[in-house]
Amino acid sequence: MSTLFPWFDWPSTAVPSSLNQPILPGWSFLTVNEANSSAPDTEKRIVAQDSYGRQIGRLMDVVEILVREAEKTNPDLSGDKCVQDLADLKARIDEAKAEAQKIRQDRLIEDLLALKRQDGGKFAAVMKAVSLP
């Protein structure tokens, strides 16, 4: 602090000495390294192409088919708690996907209507480009 101009050091009193604030609270990013993967480069390449969510979703779809087939010979299987828990989880995921799709569709409609109001020519070109038989 300056003794000649004591008011000159005001920034140090206005700013905290330590600031630690998460940018995206609730988010975490997976780190793939030698400690948690035998082939981290391969795993990073796979996840870049197909996320863990996509991989698990495909597995859930196959497990659902296998359970339906197994229920034909063992009807009691549908009452198993882990089978029901998986079915409930899949239903919640499917519902979340449907809601997200609806939000995207609504946003698309809003954007198209705004484009129509702002520039009818561009709107017509877009509609022509996406016209389906």
XYZ file of N, CA and C in Angstrom:
399
model
N 0.845 -1.183 0.000
C 0.000 0.000 0.000
C 0.882 1.235 0.000
N 0.494 2.206 -0.745
C 1.259 3.440 -0.848
C 0.918 4.351 0.316
N 1.953 4.833 1.000
C 1.697 5.759 2.109
C 1.419 7.153 1.591
N 1.938 7.449 0.408
C 1.714 8.763 -0.171
C 0.278 8.904 -0.681
N -0.213 7.841 -1.309
C -1.584 7.835 -1.826
C -2.308 6.590 -1.311
N -2.831 6.594 -0.072
C -3.448 5.390 0.493
C -4.668 4.919 -0.291
N -5.350 5.786 -0.963
C -6.527 5.401 -1.738
C -6.153 4.660 -3.011
N -4.840 4.729 -3.399
C -4.378 4.110 -4.630
C -4.421 2.584 -4.572
N -4.446 2.000 -3.383
C -4.412 0.543 -3.237
C -5.817 -0.051 -3.111
N -6.835 0.668 -3.543
C -8.210 0.186 -3.402
C -8.477 -1.132 -4.118
N -7.842 -1.458 -5.266
C -8.161 -2.736 -5.914
C -7.899 -3.953 -5.031
N -6.857 -3.896 -4.208
C -6.556 -5.068 -3.379
C -7.604 -5.285 -2.301
N -8.316 -4.250 -1.921
C -9.368 -4.431 -0.921
C -10.699 -4.801 -1.567
N -10.859 -4.495 -2.841
C -12.116 -4.787 -3.529
C -12.163 -6.199 -4.096
N -11.013 -6.799 -4.303
C -10.936 -8.113 -4.927
C -10.533 -9.144 -3.883
N -11.191 -10.292 -3.840
C -10.792 -11.312 -2.865
C -9.378 -11.812 -3.148
N -8.677 -12.198 -2.092
C -7.302 -12.671 -2.264
C -7.266 -14.048 -2.907
N -8.331 -14.809 -2.772
C -8.398 -16.129 -3.385
C -9.799 -16.336 -3.942
N -9.864 -16.703 -5.197
C -11.163 -16.919 -5.824
C -11.138 -18.267 -6.527
N -12.018 -19.150 -6.102
C -12.124 -20.469 -6.709
C -13.597 -20.706 -6.997
N -13.979 -20.560 -8.260
C -15.380 -20.675 -8.640
C -15.501 -21.602 -9.840
N -16.339 -22.641 -9.729
C -16.494 -23.539 -10.876
C -17.187 -22.834 -12.036
N -16.735 -23.130 -13.237
C -17.338 -22.529 -14.424
C -18.645 -23.233 -14.766
N -18.645 -24.564 -14.686
C -19.836 -25.356 -14.985
C -20.143 -26.257 -13.793
N -20.815 -25.732 -12.768
C -21.094 -26.575 -11.609
C -21.930 -27.789 -11.989
N -21.595 -28.915 -11.423
C -22.325 -30.142 -11.712
C -21.762 -30.908 -12.886
N -20.844 -30.316 -13.621
C -20.237 -30.997 -14.762
C -18.889 -31.548 -14.341
N -18.568 -32.675 -14.862
C -17.216 -33.199 -14.683
C -16.792 -33.808 -16.000
N -15.533 -33.721 -16.255
C -15.009 -34.262 -17.498
C -14.159 -35.466 -17.170
N -14.358 -36.520 -17.906
C -13.647 -37.757 -17.677
C -12.233 -37.629 -18.210
N -11.288 -38.001 -17.377
C -9.907 -38.028 -17.809
C -9.516 -39.467 -18.043
N -9.095 -39.745 -19.241
C -8.654 -41.094 -19.580
C -7.133 -41.072 -19.608
N -6.515 -41.892 -18.753
C -5.060 -41.968 -18.737
C -4.616 -43.379 -18.384
N -3.314 -43.562 -18.238
C -2.775 -44.892 -17.965
C -3.259 -45.458 -16.633
N -3.673 -44.585 -15.712
C -4.120 -45.050 -14.398
C -5.491 -45.715 -14.460
N -6.319 -45.337 -15.428
C -7.668 -45.902 -15.476
C -7.999 -46.580 -16.804
N -7.005 -46.768 -17.661
C -7.240 -47.443 -18.932
C -5.961 -48.122 -19.386
N -6.108 -49.328 -19.913
C -4.923 -50.024 -20.422
C -4.518 -49.499 -21.796
N -5.429 -48.814 -22.478
C -5.133 -48.245 -23.797
C -5.811 -46.881 -23.920
N -5.290 -45.859 -23.225
C -5.974 -44.563 -23.204
C -6.136 -43.918 -24.573
N -5.156 -44.055 -25.451
C -5.288 -43.451 -26.786
C -6.434 -44.082 -27.566
N -6.540 -45.399 -27.463
C -7.627 -46.104 -28.144
C -8.972 -45.697 -27.560
N -9.044 -45.633 -26.240
C -10.308 -45.274 -25.589
C -10.727 -43.849 -25.952
N -9.781 -42.925 -25.977
C -10.105 -41.544 -26.362
C -10.643 -41.492 -27.788
N -10.045 -42.264 -28.670
C -10.493 -42.295 -30.068
C -11.915 -42.854 -30.163
N -12.192 -43.908 -29.404
C -13.526 -44.527 -29.422
C -14.569 -43.563 -28.874
N -14.261 -42.930 -27.735
C -15.218 -42.022 -27.097
C -15.445 -40.779 -27.957
N -14.422 -40.351 -28.689
C -14.601 -39.208 -29.587
C -15.606 -39.540 -30.683
N -15.645 -40.786 -31.093
C -16.564 -41.211 -32.153
C -17.928 -41.607 -31.597
N -17.939 -42.366 -30.516
C -19.185 -42.844 -29.902
C -19.095 -42.647 -28.397
N -19.863 -41.703 -27.875
C -19.821 -41.369 -26.455
C -20.192 -42.571 -25.599
N -19.836 -42.475 -24.308
C -20.215 -43.549 -23.392
C -21.732 -43.702 -23.347
N -22.449 -42.588 -23.398
C -23.909 -42.652 -23.395
C -24.454 -43.423 -24.581
N -23.881 -43.176 -25.753
C -24.322 -43.899 -26.951
C -23.999 -45.386 -26.818
N -22.805 -45.698 -26.319
C -22.416 -47.099 -26.155
C -23.351 -47.813 -25.175
N -23.610 -47.179 -24.045
C -24.474 -47.793 -23.031
C -25.902 -47.908 -23.556
N -26.362 -46.906 -24.290
C -27.704 -46.954 -24.868
C -27.883 -48.133 -25.805
N -26.879 -48.375 -26.627
C -26.966 -49.518 -27.546
C -26.990 -50.827 -26.769
N -26.183 -50.911 -25.720
C -26.187 -52.123 -24.888
C -27.548 -52.321 -24.230
N -28.146 -51.227 -23.746
C -29.468 -51.333 -23.120
C -30.501 -51.826 -24.121
N -30.418 -51.354 -25.357
C -31.356 -51.813 -26.389
C -31.228 -53.315 -26.610
N -29.996 -53.802 -26.676
C -29.771 -55.240 -26.888
C -30.238 -56.037 -25.678
N -29.929 -55.548 -24.466
C -30.359 -56.257 -23.255
C -31.879 -56.338 -23.210
N -32.560 -55.266 -23.615
C -34.025 -55.281 -23.638
C -34.536 -56.388 -24.572
N -33.928 -56.528 -25.732
C -34.320 -57.588 -26.671
C -34.061 -58.960 -26.064
N -32.907 -59.127 -25.451
C -32.566 -60.417 -24.841
C -33.521 -60.769 -23.704
N -33.901 -59.775 -22.907
C -34.838 -60.020 -21.803
C -36.196 -60.435 -22.360
N -36.671 -59.743 -23.405
C -37.966 -60.120 -24.011
C -37.937 -61.556 -24.519
N -36.839 -61.938 -25.149
C -36.713 -63.315 -25.641
C -36.676 -64.302 -24.477
N -35.949 -63.957 -23.416
C -35.839 -64.849 -22.259
C -37.174 -64.977 -21.534
N -37.982 -63.919 -21.557
C -39.289 -63.956 -20.891
C -40.244 -64.942 -21.558
N -40.008 -65.251 -22.814
C -40.869 -66.214 -23.506
C -40.774 -67.593 -22.867
N -39.598 -67.943 -22.392
C -39.420 -69.252 -21.749
C -39.437 -69.151 -20.230
N -39.262 -67.926 -19.702
C -39.251 -67.726 -18.255
C -40.044 -66.460 -17.929
N -41.384 -66.559 -17.879
C -42.230 -65.384 -17.659
C -41.965 -64.672 -16.330
N -41.430 -65.392 -15.348
C -41.157 -64.775 -14.050
C -40.031 -63.746 -14.126
N -39.268 -63.779 -15.189
C -38.134 -62.872 -15.338
C -38.568 -61.409 -15.305
N -39.740 -61.111 -15.842
C -40.205 -59.720 -15.882
C -40.449 -59.159 -14.489
N -40.658 -60.021 -13.503
C -40.859 -59.564 -12.137
C -39.570 -59.353 -11.369
N -38.444 -59.723 -11.952
C -37.148 -59.566 -11.296
C -36.845 -58.076 -11.116
N -36.376 -57.706 -9.925
C -36.146 -56.294 -9.615
C -35.128 -55.653 -10.555
N -34.033 -56.325 -10.831
C -33.018 -55.707 -11.696
C -33.542 -55.540 -13.120
N -34.370 -56.454 -13.586
C -34.963 -56.328 -14.920
C -35.925 -55.145 -14.932
N -36.735 -55.019 -13.889
C -37.679 -53.900 -13.808
C -36.943 -52.569 -13.663
N -35.868 -52.554 -12.858
C -35.079 -51.327 -12.699
C -34.488 -50.879 -14.033
N -33.987 -51.829 -14.801
C -33.429 -51.495 -16.113
C -34.522 -50.976 -17.049
N -35.685 -51.604 -17.013
C -36.805 -51.152 -17.854
C -37.231 -49.736 -17.459
N -37.272 -49.464 -16.153
C -37.629 -48.122 -15.681
C -36.588 -47.092 -16.119
N -35.317 -47.449 -15.997
C -34.239 -46.556 -16.416
C -34.351 -46.251 -17.907
N -34.561 -47.277 -18.701
C -34.684 -47.094 -20.155
C -35.892 -46.214 -20.478
N -36.989 -46.397 -19.765
C -38.182 -45.573 -20.000
C -37.897 -44.102 -19.688
N -37.177 -43.845 -18.589
C -36.839 -42.456 -18.242
C -35.916 -41.841 -19.294
N -34.954 -42.623 -19.762
C -34.034 -42.136 -20.789
C -34.791 -41.848 -22.081
N -35.669 -42.760 -22.485
C -36.459 -42.561 -23.707
C -37.342 -41.323 -23.593
N -37.906 -41.095 -22.406
C -38.744 -39.920 -22.183
C -37.908 -38.643 -22.286
N -36.720 -38.651 -21.695
C -35.839 -37.482 -21.766
C -35.436 -37.195 -23.211
N -35.162 -38.244 -23.970
C -34.814 -38.065 -25.387
C -35.987 -37.476 -26.164
N -37.195 -37.951 -25.893
C -38.383 -37.447 -26.586
C -38.620 -35.978 -26.244
N -38.433 -35.615 -24.976
C -38.596 -34.219 -24.566
C -37.562 -33.331 -25.248
N -36.312 -33.802 -25.312
C -35.252 -33.030 -25.967
C -35.555 -32.858 -27.450
N -36.074 -33.900 -28.076
C -36.430 -33.817 -29.496
C -37.548 -32.798 -29.704
N -38.534 -32.797 -28.823
C -39.649 -31.846 -28.915
C -39.136 -30.414 -28.781
N -38.203 -30.193 -27.864
C -37.629 -28.856 -27.676
C -36.889 -28.418 -28.941
N -36.111 -29.334 -29.531
C -35.392 -29.003 -30.769
C -36.369 -28.691 -31.899
N -37.448 -29.469 -32.003
C -38.447 -29.234 -33.051
C -39.131 -27.884 -32.858
N -39.490 -27.573 -31.613
C -40.132 -26.286 -31.337
C -39.196 -25.129 -31.692
N -37.909 -25.277 -31.347
C -36.926 -24.241 -31.659
C -36.785 -24.077 -33.178
N -36.787 -25.192 -33.887
C -36.687 -25.146 -35.349
C -37.880 -24.403 -35.947
N -39.067 -24.701 -35.456
C -40.272 -24.026 -35.951
C -40.191 -22.526 -35.672
N -39.776 -22.161 -34.452
C -39.636 -20.740 -34.113
C -38.631 -20.055 -35.033
N -37.501 -20.725 -35.285
C -36.478 -20.153 -36.164
C -36.999 -19.991 -37.589
N -37.737 -20.975 -38.079
C -38.290 -20.879 -39.432
C -39.316 -19.752 -39.537
N -40.158 -19.626 -38.525
C -41.147 -18.543 -38.544
C -40.467 -17.177 -38.490
N -39.403 -17.070 -37.694
C -38.657 -15.805 -37.629
C -38.005 -15.504 -38.977
N -37.438 -16.517 -39.616
C -36.827 -16.328 -40.934
C -37.878 -15.898 -41.955
N -39.047 -16.493 -41.879
C -40.131 -16.142 -42.812
C -40.511 -14.670 -42.659
N -40.576 -14.200 -41.402
C -40.912 -12.794 -41.150
C -39.797 -11.858 -41.632
N -38.552 -12.271 -41.437
C -37.414 -11.396 -41.735
C -37.005 -11.412 -43.206
N -37.063 -12.586 -43.824
C -36.580 -12.697 -45.207
C -37.320 -13.835 -45.905
N -38.407 -13.470 -46.570
C -39.238 -14.464 -47.242
C -38.496 -15.261 -48.296
N -37.545 -14.619 -48.978
C -36.775 -15.313 -50.010
C -35.902 -16.413 -49.430
N -35.204 -16.094 -48.353
C -34.367 -17.110 -47.699
C -35.231 -18.230 -47.133
N -36.381 -17.849 -46.572
C -37.296 -18.853 -46.033
C -37.727 -19.816 -47.132
N -38.105 -19.275 -48.289
C -38.538 -20.122 -49.409
C -37.408 -21.038 -49.864
N -36.171 -20.516 -49.878
C -35.022 -21.334 -50.285
C -34.782 -22.471 -49.297
N -34.914 -22.177 -48.016
C -34.736 -23.217 -46.994
C -35.820 -24.272 -47.126
N -37.047 -23.842 -47.288
C -38.155 -24.795 -47.414
C -37.981 -25.668 -48.653
N -37.483 -25.076 -49.737
C -37.240 -25.847 -50.952
C -36.117 -26.857 -50.713
N -35.076 -26.436 -49.980
C -33.930 -27.317 -49.720
C -34.304 -28.510 -48.849
N -35.273 -28.330 -47.969
C -35.639 -29.430 -47.064
C -36.922 -30.137 -47.472
N -37.477 -29.767 -48.618
C -38.722 -30.428 -49.026
C -38.467 -31.913 -49.248
N -39.357 -32.686 -48.711
C -39.237 -34.140 -48.796
C -40.349 -34.685 -49.673
N -40.066 -35.763 -50.398
C -41.107 -36.333 -51.270
C -42.277 -36.881 -50.482
